[in-house]
mmCIF file of C-alpha atoms and ligand atoms in Angstrom:
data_model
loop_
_atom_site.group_PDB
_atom_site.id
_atom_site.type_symbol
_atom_site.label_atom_id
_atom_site.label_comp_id
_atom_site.label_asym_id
_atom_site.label_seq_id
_atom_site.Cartn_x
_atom_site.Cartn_y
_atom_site.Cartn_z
ATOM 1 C CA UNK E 1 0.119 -11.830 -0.421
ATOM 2 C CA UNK E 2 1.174 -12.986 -4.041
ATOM 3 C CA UNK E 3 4.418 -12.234 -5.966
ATOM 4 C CA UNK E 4 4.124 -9.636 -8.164
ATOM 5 C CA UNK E 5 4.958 -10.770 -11.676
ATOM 6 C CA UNK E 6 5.536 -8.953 -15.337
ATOM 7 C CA UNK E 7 4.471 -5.438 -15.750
ATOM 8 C CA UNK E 8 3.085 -5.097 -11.978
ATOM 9 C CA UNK E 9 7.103 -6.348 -10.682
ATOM 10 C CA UNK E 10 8.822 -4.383 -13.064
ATOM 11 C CA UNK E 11 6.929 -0.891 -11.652
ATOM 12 C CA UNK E 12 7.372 -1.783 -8.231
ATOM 13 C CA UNK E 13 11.077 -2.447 -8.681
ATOM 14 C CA UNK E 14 11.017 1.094 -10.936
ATOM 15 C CA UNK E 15 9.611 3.234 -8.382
ATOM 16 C CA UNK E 16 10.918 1.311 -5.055
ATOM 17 C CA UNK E 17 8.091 -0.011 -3.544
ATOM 18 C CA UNK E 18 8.120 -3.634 -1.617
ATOM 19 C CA UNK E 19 4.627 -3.953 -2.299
ATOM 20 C CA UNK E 20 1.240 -2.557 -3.652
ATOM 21 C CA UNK E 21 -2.096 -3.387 -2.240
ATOM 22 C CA UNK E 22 -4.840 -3.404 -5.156
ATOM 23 C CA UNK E 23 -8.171 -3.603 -3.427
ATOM 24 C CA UNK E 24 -10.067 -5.790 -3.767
ATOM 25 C CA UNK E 25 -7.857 -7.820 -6.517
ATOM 26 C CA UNK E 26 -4.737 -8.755 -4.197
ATOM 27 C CA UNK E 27 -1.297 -7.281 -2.233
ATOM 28 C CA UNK E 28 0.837 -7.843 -4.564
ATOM 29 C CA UNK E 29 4.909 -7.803 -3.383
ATOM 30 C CA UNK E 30 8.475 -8.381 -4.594
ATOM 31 C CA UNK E 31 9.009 -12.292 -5.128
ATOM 32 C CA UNK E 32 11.644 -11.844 -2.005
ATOM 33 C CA UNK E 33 9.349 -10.030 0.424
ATOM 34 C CA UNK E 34 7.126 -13.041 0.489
ATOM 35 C CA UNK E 35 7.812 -13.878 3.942
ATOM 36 C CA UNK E 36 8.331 -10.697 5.401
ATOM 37 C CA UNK E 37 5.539 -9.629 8.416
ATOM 38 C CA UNK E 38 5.762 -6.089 8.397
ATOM 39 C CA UNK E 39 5.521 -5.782 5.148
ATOM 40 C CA UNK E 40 2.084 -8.439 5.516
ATOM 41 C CA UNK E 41 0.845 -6.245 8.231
ATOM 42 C CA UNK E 42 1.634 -2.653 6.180
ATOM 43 C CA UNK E 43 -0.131 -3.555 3.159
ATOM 44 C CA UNK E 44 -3.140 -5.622 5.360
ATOM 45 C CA UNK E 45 -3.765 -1.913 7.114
ATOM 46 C CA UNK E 46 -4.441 -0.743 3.529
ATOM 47 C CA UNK E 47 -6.437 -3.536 2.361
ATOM 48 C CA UNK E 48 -8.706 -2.585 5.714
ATOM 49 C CA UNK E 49 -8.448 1.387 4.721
ATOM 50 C CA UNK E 50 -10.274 0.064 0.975
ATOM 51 C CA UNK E 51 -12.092 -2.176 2.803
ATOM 52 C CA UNK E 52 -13.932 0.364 5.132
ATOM 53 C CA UNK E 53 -13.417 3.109 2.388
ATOM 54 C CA UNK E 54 -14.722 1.618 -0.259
ATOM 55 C CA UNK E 55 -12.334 0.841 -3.679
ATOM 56 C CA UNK E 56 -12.750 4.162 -5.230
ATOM 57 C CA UNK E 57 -13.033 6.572 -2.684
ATOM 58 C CA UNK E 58 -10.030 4.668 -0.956
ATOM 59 C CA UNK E 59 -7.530 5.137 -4.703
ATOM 60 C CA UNK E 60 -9.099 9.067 -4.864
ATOM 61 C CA UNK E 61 -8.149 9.695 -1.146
ATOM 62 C CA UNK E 62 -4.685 7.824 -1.496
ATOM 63 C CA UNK E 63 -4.089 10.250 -4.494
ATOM 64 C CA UNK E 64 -5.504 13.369 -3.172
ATOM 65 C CA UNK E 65 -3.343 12.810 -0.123
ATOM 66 C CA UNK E 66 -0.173 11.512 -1.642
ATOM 67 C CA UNK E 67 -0.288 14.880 -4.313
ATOM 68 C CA UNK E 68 -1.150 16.981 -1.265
ATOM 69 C CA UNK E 69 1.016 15.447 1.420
ATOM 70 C CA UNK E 70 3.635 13.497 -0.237
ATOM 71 C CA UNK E 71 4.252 9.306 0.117
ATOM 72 C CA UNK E 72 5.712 9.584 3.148
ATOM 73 C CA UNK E 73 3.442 11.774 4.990
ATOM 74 C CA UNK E 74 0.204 10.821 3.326
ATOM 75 C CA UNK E 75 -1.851 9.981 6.245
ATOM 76 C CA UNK E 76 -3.269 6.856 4.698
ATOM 77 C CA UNK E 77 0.785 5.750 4.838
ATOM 78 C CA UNK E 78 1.272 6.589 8.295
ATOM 79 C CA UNK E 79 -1.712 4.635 9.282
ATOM 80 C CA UNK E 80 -0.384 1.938 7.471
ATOM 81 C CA UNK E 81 3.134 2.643 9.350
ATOM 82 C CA UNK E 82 2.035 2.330 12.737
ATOM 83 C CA UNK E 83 -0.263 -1.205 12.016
ATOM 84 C CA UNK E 84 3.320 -2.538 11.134
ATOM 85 C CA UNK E 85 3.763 -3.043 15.013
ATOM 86 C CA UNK E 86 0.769 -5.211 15.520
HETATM 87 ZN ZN1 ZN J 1 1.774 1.819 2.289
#
């Protein structure tokens, strides 16, 4: 994980998020989440999801399901949700 910086921090502070995973570039999270493991394990489940996906059917998915299903309940999240525990 890397702190997000400039643009990238500003948007994730904007909208709320802790963290963004950008596949295959980097996770990319709030200078103060650095050391926080759930937050490593939430964004690693989505770097797997791309991985296995592939990069662009993994960001057309994540949309498709966020515009059909909403952030919270886009399955891609919940997936994500439950690798926090592990
Ligand atoms: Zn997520």
């Amino acid at each position: 994980m890397k702190p997000a910086s400039g643009l990238l921090l500003w948007l994730l502070r904007r909208f709320g998020f802790a963290g963004v995973t950008l596949y295959p570039i980097g996770i990319y999270v709030l200078p103060e989440m650095l050391g926080d493991t759930r937050l490593h394990k939430h964004e690693m489940a989505h770097w797997r999801q791309a991985e296995s996906m592939g990069a662009v059917w993994f960001y057309v998915t994540y949309l498709w399901y966020s515009i059909r299903f909403g952030y919270r309940n886009n399955p891609l999240e919940i997936e994500a949700r439950e690798q926090e525990r592990y």
